[in-house]
Amino acid sequence: MARPAIRLVKPNSAQCDHKTLYCKSDQSVAAIESLETVGMSVGKSGQETGASMVSPRRRPPSLVVGIGASAGGLAAFKTFFDNMPADTGMAFVLVQHLDPDHKSLLVELLRPHSAMPVVEAQDHDPLAPNQIYVIPPNATLSLEGDVLRVATPSPAREYRRPIDTFFASLAESQEDCAVGIILSGVGSDGSLGIKAIKEHGGFTLAQAEFDDTAMTGMPSSAAATGLVDRVASVESLPTKLLEHQAYLTKVEEQKGADGAREDVRGSLSAITAVLRRRLKHDFSGYKQNTLIRRIQRRMQVLQIESVTAYAEHLRKEPSEGDALFRELLIGVTQFFRDEDAFDSLKANFLPSLFTGRDADDPIRVWVAGCATGEEAYSIAIMLQELLGSHQHEAAVTIFATDIDPQAVAFARAARFRRIDGLSQERLQRWFVKDGDDYVPTHVIREMCVFSEHNLVRDPPFSRIDLITCRNVLIYMENDFQHRVMQTFHYALRPGGYLFIGPSESISRETGLFSIVDKKQRILQRRDGARAALPHFVPQAGTISSPQLPANRIEDQIDKSARRVMAKHSPAYFIIDRNHNIVRFSGGETGRYLEPSEGNASLDLFANLARSLRTQVRRAVETAFSSGRAVEEENLRLEGKPPVDLVVEPIIEVGHPPSLVVVAFRTSPHTTDLPQETEISPANRRELEAIQQEFRALQIQHRATSEELESQIENMKSVTEEFQSVNEELQSSNEELETAKEEMQSVNEELQTINSELHGKNELLLQANNDLQNLLDNTQIATIFLDDDLTVRNFTPAAREVFSLRDGDRGRPVTEITSLLSYDKLCEDVRTVQRTLGVVESQLDLKDESATYIMRIRPYRTVANVISGVVITFSNITEQKQQHDHLQVLMGDSSIAPTTSLRSFSR
């Protein structure tokens, strides 16, 4: 069932304010005002009597402690509360595996061991400090805010996980005020709940073995997750819990309203630098609050109050870097998590992957952030089901990657103690039981290739049909998210799908992906524009800022231009270094334009009024070269009032100006024209001569200007030729860059496959070593034959019945001398191959020095295919001698021996 979008939870602190609850959604956390005015009340029986379940005047406990145990955990419960003070302010909730058909006596049995009230939990009971609540029989217990919820009846026994269910709700409602304790019991219930508590910043403990009779299945399973903070004897668990409470009390005043310590925030860069240097992973782009909470968790576990002391401990202790790395990578996953989303993916989108696909065109899937492999195997199961229903022969390769080497190793081993989220039909069809573990069938396991991979640092795969990356992006800041989304866009084929988590969004990436299922967060690659693949480096380091998309560049230009020209408020143009207009202002720009004849152009000087071009060109070049603003006053505009010119570059820190603003404003220095006056004829002639000279100068100036314009046009033509050549070189460079990116992707894929083969080779080598030691040390003579009776292998003891040497492997057994008085070997082997039964005979050596029981069985491969036979020879010489001696002692008595010779052979 999907988690509700809004839930009431307790504030994130050890000392929680009873006046305020918090409304938590996937996107925001907002305080809700005091609930006192609503008029809610709770009756004495614990049942709801008003409009709400919570009494607003009750002070919640400082910590809520969930304790899980199996049916044999009564002794552990008693010991725990014998050592637990009664005035800690905590509330305790006991979840035990109970018989659903019998009334529990746990409440009565625990009362003598604690001064705290011990009650059976009732639906709508508000938590109270210094009180113990016990789960009732045949019920499921959970927590909503500070209120217990009891649902009856509980699920069927095979689906019942009462501890996991309560711990998950405890984690969500109490966050870092939650404590989970696993006491003795059989099974693995509680392990997933421990993960949930750690994910939300809580504290976890488990009982250690203390004698040979302790049932340690549940504590051992919880400890195996690597997420238990303290493993100790049940007598010392209360002390560990009180130390944790005292630590939270000390550091509470240092936390902000969001529960994060500001001193930790100030040291984040130093801590992430240590992780980057030691682990080669860069966490600087992860969300600060997430990092702070994880660091605070490690400080709680180590009982270190000063962040400076913790940073020093991190630098000196290599193991602490690994521990913090584990803390940062906590993930709660299971098979088919968010089942509705997987159903939508399978029903609406995966079938399109088979449309028009040739059998030799494999389906390629990338599961990014695969954790322990459940999601990768879930995708494999869905694709295998679709292959069967569509009767398609396409090959499927699933690349499953994660930065956690331990998680990758676990996923590669593919041995799951618990299978959550799978139906019984799928479990029986796609998994086989091997001891206590469930193992994927061969066809499912072979579809998946596991490898370590860093989404931010390492090159991606290519030609991928489907990428799933669920609940990974939510931990990253915007820059890292954008970088990863660019990587995914590059890796996908045209029309490929991206499957993300329910809390993740692509509001910034609408140019790269379109939403095809908004509810289930399924996206499709947009093919209109190719995303720039980020630059990948072999080692973690400072990540360069990703290239901004065009719409974001335009937004920055608008903001910069408005900021620069706010004090001038003129009509303006924004031009680049090639004098091309990239933006017009909203003012009266038309009065300054006088386009030249010929082809249309955005070149400013091909459109600007001729009388302004010379001065504006000089001012623009000065602004570009000096990086400073240039102003000129009282420029003459033919037939119009004079104007002032302002040319100012748009400055980018650390870069030369690439854009300038060219603005015009009406000049305040307009000179009044002189009134006409009477002049003498001599002065008139002189004035006419001056005017004639002035017109001649104007004509000369215009000719010079036109010549200059012609030279500029010639220069522009040469520049365009150079630009054309440069574009060709740039195109070639882009082709080379694309080829390099493809080579990076292919190399990453080869490394992934090589890593998978290396892991399989190690397992195979170990299996071969074990098999060789078994063959060398077994006392049973065994010969392995193929369908053509050729010797595949044999044990050293087989040399007692056949004249075998090491070089006889690969020879027909009929060519090897037998030391047995037996000539029906080929006939019996053919009988076994035909009937698939077992042939058994008692045989003697030719010199009658030994007697054997021979059994011939079919040789079955892992895929249950018959491929030859296995012949074993059990030496029963001693048993036969004892049998003959017994017969001699009994003489010719009519009483038959009670023990046959064949019984000795068994």
XYZ file of C-alpha atoms in Angstrom, residues 9-464:
456
model
C 4.577 12.791 13.017
C 6.434 13.808 16.075
C 8.959 16.687 15.875
C 12.529 15.676 15.216
C 14.152 16.129 18.603
C 14.830 14.211 21.753
C 12.802 16.640 23.886
C 9.634 17.057 21.829
C 7.244 19.985 22.270
C 3.771 18.725 23.062
C 2.202 21.865 21.586
C 3.206 21.138 18.023
C 2.797 18.272 15.594
C 4.320 18.259 12.148
C 2.672 17.724 8.805
C 5.101 15.829 6.620
C 4.641 15.325 2.887
C 7.034 14.149 0.209
C 8.039 17.723 -0.582
C 7.713 19.816 2.566
C 7.636 19.857 6.353
C 5.414 22.502 7.868
C 4.434 23.151 11.453
C 0.776 22.817 12.372
C -0.493 25.174 15.040
C -1.505 23.962 18.486
C -4.407 21.549 18.421
C -5.874 22.715 21.720
C -8.639 24.739 20.036
C -10.035 21.751 18.169
C -11.696 20.407 21.315
C -10.321 16.882 21.294
C -10.278 14.518 24.221
C -9.489 10.924 25.000
C -11.588 8.784 27.301
C -10.232 6.747 30.182
C -10.542 3.538 28.259
C -8.198 4.858 25.609
C -10.932 4.941 22.979
C -11.510 8.062 20.881
C -14.231 10.258 22.386
C -13.708 13.501 20.437
C -12.729 14.588 16.961
C -9.168 13.393 17.351
C -7.120 10.534 18.657
C -4.560 12.643 20.553
C -4.926 14.600 23.731
C -3.127 17.879 22.988
C -2.241 18.480 26.646
C -0.253 15.269 27.036
C 3.531 15.601 27.093
C 4.992 12.910 24.785
C 7.835 10.706 26.020
C 11.366 11.755 25.151
C 12.048 8.433 23.390
C 9.769 5.682 22.141
C 11.394 2.254 22.497
C 10.123 -0.648 20.419
C 11.257 -4.075 21.647
C 10.778 -7.153 19.478
C 11.139 -10.789 20.473
C 9.879 -14.206 19.478
C 7.831 -16.592 21.581
C 10.907 -17.494 23.616
C 11.696 -13.916 24.585
C 9.944 -13.822 27.977
C 13.170 -14.343 29.933
C 14.870 -11.564 27.970
C 11.945 -9.195 28.636
C 12.126 -9.902 32.371
C 15.894 -9.379 32.520
C 15.673 -6.147 30.524
C 13.090 -4.529 32.807
C 14.806 -5.818 35.946
C 17.674 -3.504 34.939
C 15.599 -0.603 33.549
C 14.775 2.393 35.831
C 11.127 3.390 36.048
C 11.502 7.185 35.675
C 13.329 7.667 32.365
C 10.480 9.462 30.566
C 10.523 6.845 27.804
C 7.602 4.787 26.528
C 8.141 1.067 25.812
C 6.193 -0.971 23.260
C 6.678 -4.755 23.356
C 5.997 -6.713 20.165
C 6.156 -10.480 20.606
C 5.199 -13.376 18.368
C 2.074 -14.678 20.090
C -0.293 -17.580 19.503
C -3.359 -15.967 17.874
C -5.718 -18.493 19.455
C -4.759 -18.023 23.111
C -4.860 -15.091 25.511
C -1.424 -13.726 26.317
C -0.202 -13.674 29.935
C 2.739 -11.412 29.109
C 1.228 -8.393 30.897
C 0.771 -10.288 34.176
C 4.172 -11.956 33.903
C 6.028 -8.647 33.424
C 4.354 -6.564 36.140
C 6.514 -7.984 38.963
C 9.666 -6.957 37.050
C 9.009 -3.220 36.623
C 7.569 -0.350 38.657
C 6.173 1.096 35.411
C 2.534 0.333 34.494
C 2.282 -2.617 32.083
C -0.853 -2.596 29.915
C -2.101 -4.323 26.807
C -2.165 -1.917 23.885
C -5.580 -0.675 22.797
C -6.516 1.047 19.567
C -6.147 4.878 19.832
C -4.091 4.646 23.039
C -1.860 7.766 23.324
C 1.703 7.017 24.351
C 2.569 8.064 27.883
C 6.058 8.316 29.409
C 7.225 5.659 31.868
C 4.710 3.083 30.661
C 4.953 -0.332 28.978
C 2.544 -1.358 26.205
C 2.214 -5.006 25.092
C 0.856 -6.124 21.723
C -2.386 -8.137 22.037
C -2.743 -11.602 20.413
C -3.890 -11.899 16.784
C -3.285 -8.202 16.104
C -1.062 -5.877 14.115
C 0.352 -2.940 16.088
C 1.507 0.355 14.547
C 2.088 3.966 15.533
C 0.531 7.122 14.094
C 2.158 10.179 15.597
C 2.102 9.417 19.331
C -0.983 7.186 19.101
C -1.040 3.377 19.009
C -3.169 1.693 16.371
C -4.292 -1.910 16.790
C -5.706 -3.767 13.783
C -7.381 -7.167 14.134
C -7.206 -9.807 12.966
C -3.571 -9.934 11.955
C -2.513 -11.348 8.556
C -2.058 -15.057 7.989
C 0.879 -16.529 9.849
C 3.121 -16.878 6.761
C 2.712 -13.143 5.988
C 2.914 -11.901 9.562
C 5.870 -9.610 10.377
C 4.609 -7.804 13.505
C 8.018 -6.436 14.544
C 8.874 -5.094 11.086
C 5.421 -3.525 10.815
C 5.663 -1.714 14.143
C 9.300 -0.660 13.700
C 8.515 0.851 10.269
C 5.687 2.975 11.698
C 7.847 3.840 14.724
C 10.614 5.101 12.419
C 8.275 7.251 10.339
C 6.441 8.801 13.283
C 9.314 9.313 15.745
C 12.377 9.662 13.474
C 15.457 10.227 15.688
C 13.325 9.778 18.837
C 12.833 6.113 17.826
C 14.725 3.201 19.390
C 14.495 -0.386 18.117
C 15.690 -3.351 20.213
C 15.775 -6.970 19.016
C 15.800 -9.624 21.743
C 16.072 -13.396 21.456
C 13.862 -15.184 18.969
C 13.782 -17.452 15.943
C 13.660 -16.090 12.402
C 14.495 -12.720 10.883
C 11.498 -10.551 11.797
C 12.723 -7.073 12.736
C 15.614 -6.805 10.257
C 13.692 -4.601 7.820
C 12.366 -2.559 10.723
C 15.918 -1.961 11.930
C 16.760 -0.582 8.476
C 13.761 1.761 8.589
C 14.728 3.100 12.025
C 18.285 3.744 10.880
C 17.032 5.421 7.703
C 15.083 7.917 9.824
C 17.957 8.571 12.245
C 16.914 6.375 15.179
C 18.954 4.152 17.510
C 19.156 0.344 17.276
C 20.310 -2.394 19.661
C 20.370 -6.195 19.633
C 20.882 -8.887 22.218
C 24.173 -10.775 22.155
C 24.513 -14.517 22.787
C 24.891 -15.310 26.459
C 24.526 -19.079 26.642
C 23.960 -22.100 24.467
C 20.176 -22.055 24.986
C 19.564 -18.501 23.724
C 17.574 -18.336 20.504
C 19.704 -15.854 18.610
C 18.119 -16.066 15.145
C 16.461 -12.643 15.231
C 19.346 -10.725 16.850
C 21.818 -12.404 14.516
C 19.713 -11.532 11.469
C 19.438 -7.912 12.638
C 23.183 -7.665 13.323
C 23.921 -9.130 9.886
C 22.381 -6.037 8.282
C 25.310 -4.013 9.676
C 22.842 -1.414 10.968
C 22.725 -2.293 14.674
C 24.440 0.388 16.770
C 25.042 -1.746 19.869
C 25.139 -5.530 20.363
C 25.293 -6.383 24.051
C 23.953 -8.774 26.672
C 20.357 -8.155 27.677
C 21.498 -7.049 31.173
C 23.576 -4.206 29.702
C 21.087 -3.031 27.071
C 19.307 -0.629 29.517
C 22.658 1.046 30.263
C 23.318 1.530 26.547
C 19.845 2.998 26.129
C 20.292 5.450 29.023
C 23.685 6.542 27.630
C 21.988 7.290 24.313
C 19.272 9.327 26.037
C 21.848 11.299 28.048
C 23.809 12.075 24.897
C 20.700 13.364 23.095
C 19.928 15.598 26.061
C 23.413 17.143 25.939
C 23.385 17.924 22.238
C 19.728 18.970 21.994
C 20.453 22.661 22.544
C 22.896 22.656 19.620
C 20.232 21.596 17.110
C 18.274 23.983 14.939
C 14.574 23.895 14.194
C 15.149 21.194 11.561
C 17.050 18.970 14.002
C 20.440 19.669 12.378
C 23.432 21.002 14.293
C 24.925 24.168 12.837
C 28.447 23.236 13.934
C 28.157 20.056 11.855
C 26.951 22.124 8.909
C 30.060 24.292 9.165
C 32.337 21.228 9.043
C 30.652 19.461 6.129
C 33.248 20.485 3.562
C 36.102 19.124 5.693
C 34.278 15.839 6.346
C 33.298 15.299 2.708
C 36.890 16.084 1.702
C 38.119 13.252 3.944
C 35.579 10.875 2.381
C 36.543 11.997 -1.128
C 40.238 11.475 -0.451
C 39.844 8.115 1.286
C 36.893 6.516 -0.513
C 37.108 8.296 -3.893
C 33.434 9.282 -3.638
C 32.256 12.881 -3.642
C 29.356 13.581 -1.257
C 29.634 17.374 -1.486
C 26.659 17.461 -3.865
C 24.369 15.514 -1.528
C 21.702 17.325 0.450
C 23.177 18.949 3.498
C 20.474 17.943 5.971
C 20.845 14.293 4.964
C 24.614 14.431 5.444
C 24.253 16.236 8.773
C 21.789 13.684 10.138
C 24.025 10.780 9.122
C 27.058 12.419 10.714
C 25.055 13.130 13.865
C 24.086 9.445 13.935
C 27.724 8.389 13.895
C 28.517 10.912 16.634
C 25.661 9.449 18.707
C 26.958 5.919 18.248
C 30.482 6.956 19.253
C 29.206 9.285 22.027
C 31.265 12.178 20.609
C 29.785 15.597 21.374
C 32.209 17.878 19.487
C 32.133 17.864 15.706
C 35.815 18.873 15.705
C 36.644 15.772 17.736
C 34.618 13.642 15.330
C 36.373 15.118 12.293
C 39.732 14.321 13.909
C 38.539 10.782 14.694
C 37.454 10.411 11.053
C 40.889 11.466 9.818
C 42.774 9.126 12.154
C 40.580 6.011 11.964
C 40.172 4.491 8.483
C 37.421 2.231 9.794
C 35.298 5.268 10.708
C 35.333 6.418 7.094
C 33.900 3.034 6.102
C 31.333 3.231 8.902
C 30.188 6.716 7.831
C 30.075 5.520 4.228
C 27.758 2.681 5.329
C 25.664 5.220 7.244
C 25.284 7.450 4.192
C 24.201 4.531 2.017
C 21.405 3.159 4.203
C 18.638 2.002 1.911
C 15.371 0.209 2.556
C 14.481 -1.936 -0.435
C 12.543 -5.056 -1.296
C 11.232 -6.944 -4.299
C 8.643 -4.974 -6.314
C 8.736 -2.016 -3.930
C 5.744 0.224 -4.778
C 3.985 -2.626 -6.540
C 1.506 -0.365 -8.344
C 4.389 1.424 -10.065
C 5.913 -1.883 -11.227
C 2.511 -3.052 -12.466
C 2.104 0.144 -14.505
C 5.608 -0.249 -15.943
C 4.937 -3.837 -16.947
C 1.471 -3.289 -18.369
C 1.935 0.000 -20.227
C 5.565 0.466 -21.183
C 7.705 -2.688 -21.130
C 5.723 -4.399 -23.945
C 6.769 -1.601 -26.320
C 10.399 -2.726 -25.883
C 9.561 -5.906 -27.819
C 7.833 -4.151 -30.713
C 9.779 -4.479 -33.953
C 12.832 -5.884 -32.175
C 14.926 -8.528 -33.841
C 16.013 -11.576 -31.914
C 19.667 -10.473 -32.166
C 18.886 -6.993 -30.765
C 19.132 -7.382 -26.965
C 17.003 -5.451 -24.497
C 19.324 -3.434 -22.274
C 18.315 -2.229 -18.807
C 20.310 -0.179 -16.310
C 19.340 -0.371 -12.622
C 21.236 2.554 -11.078
C 21.595 2.364 -7.296
C 20.626 -1.310 -7.146
C 21.512 -1.734 -3.422
C 21.331 -5.462 -2.616
C 19.784 -6.436 -5.950
C 16.077 -6.839 -5.212
C 15.057 -4.226 -7.779
C 17.269 -5.700 -10.506
C 15.821 -9.168 -9.971
C 12.289 -7.683 -9.926
C 12.887 -6.149 -13.365
C 14.353 -9.460 -14.562
C 11.258 -11.350 -13.402
C 8.909 -8.932 -15.193
C 10.883 -9.103 -18.438
C 11.075 -12.888 -18.296
C 7.296 -13.073 -17.792
C 6.783 -10.782 -20.791
C 9.207 -12.828 -22.899
C 7.083 -15.869 -22.178
C 3.765 -14.158 -22.891
C 5.022 -12.558 -26.120
C 6.904 -15.712 -27.154
C 9.898 -13.536 -27.970
C 13.488 -14.739 -28.142
C 15.233 -11.409 -27.482
C 18.161 -11.524 -25.087
C 18.011 -9.318 -21.988
C 20.961 -7.764 -20.183
C 20.391 -5.879 -16.923
C 23.311 -3.762 -15.711
C 22.823 -3.307 -11.961
C 25.214 -0.824 -10.339
C 25.847 0.772 -6.967
C 28.705 2.570 -5.231
C 28.553 0.223 -2.229
C 30.863 -2.764 -2.846
C 29.302 -4.795 -0.035
C 25.817 -4.349 -1.470
C 27.051 -5.319 -4.934
C 28.737 -8.438 -3.528
C 25.509 -9.417 -1.737
C 23.458 -8.875 -4.901
C 25.924 -10.899 -6.945
C 25.798 -13.799 -4.469
C 21.970 -13.722 -4.805
C 21.143 -15.505 -1.563
C 18.153 -13.948 0.181
C 17.166 -15.050 3.662
C 13.883 -13.151 3.333
C 11.725 -12.489 0.303
C 9.422 -9.509 0.838
C 7.115 -8.184 -1.858
C 6.881 -11.392 -3.926
C 3.694 -13.364 -4.413
C 3.797 -17.077 -3.653
C 3.347 -17.829 -7.351
C 6.397 -15.774 -8.316
C 8.398 -17.099 -5.392
C 7.800 -20.713 -6.414
C 8.364 -20.018 -10.100
C 11.487 -17.856 -10.028
C 13.315 -18.913 -6.833
C 14.635 -22.169 -5.417
C 15.228 -22.917 -1.754
C 18.838 -23.634 -0.843
C 19.078 -24.327 2.881
C 17.676 -21.261 4.641
C 18.150 -19.026 1.588
C 16.146 -18.299 -1.535
C 18.192 -18.228 -4.740
C 16.985 -16.884 -8.136
C 16.668 -19.474 -10.843
C 19.453 -19.741 -13.380
C 17.541 -17.873 -16.105
C 16.875 -14.882 -13.802
C 20.396 -14.739 -12.386
C 22.041 -14.836 -15.803
C 20.096 -11.770 -16.949
C 21.741 -9.542 -14.305
C 25.289 -8.165 -14.337
C 26.398 -6.395 -11.131
C 29.183 -3.850 -10.806
C 30.368 -0.895 -8.742
C 29.587 2.391 -10.449
C 29.379 6.032 -9.385
C 26.604 7.931 -11.158
C 28.354 11.282 -10.768
C 31.904 10.200 -11.539
C 31.931 7.203 -13.900
C 30.967 7.098 -17.602
C 27.484 5.724 -18.272
C 26.314 2.754 -20.286
C 24.900 3.357 -23.754
C 21.977 2.234 -25.936
C 19.837 1.514 -22.879
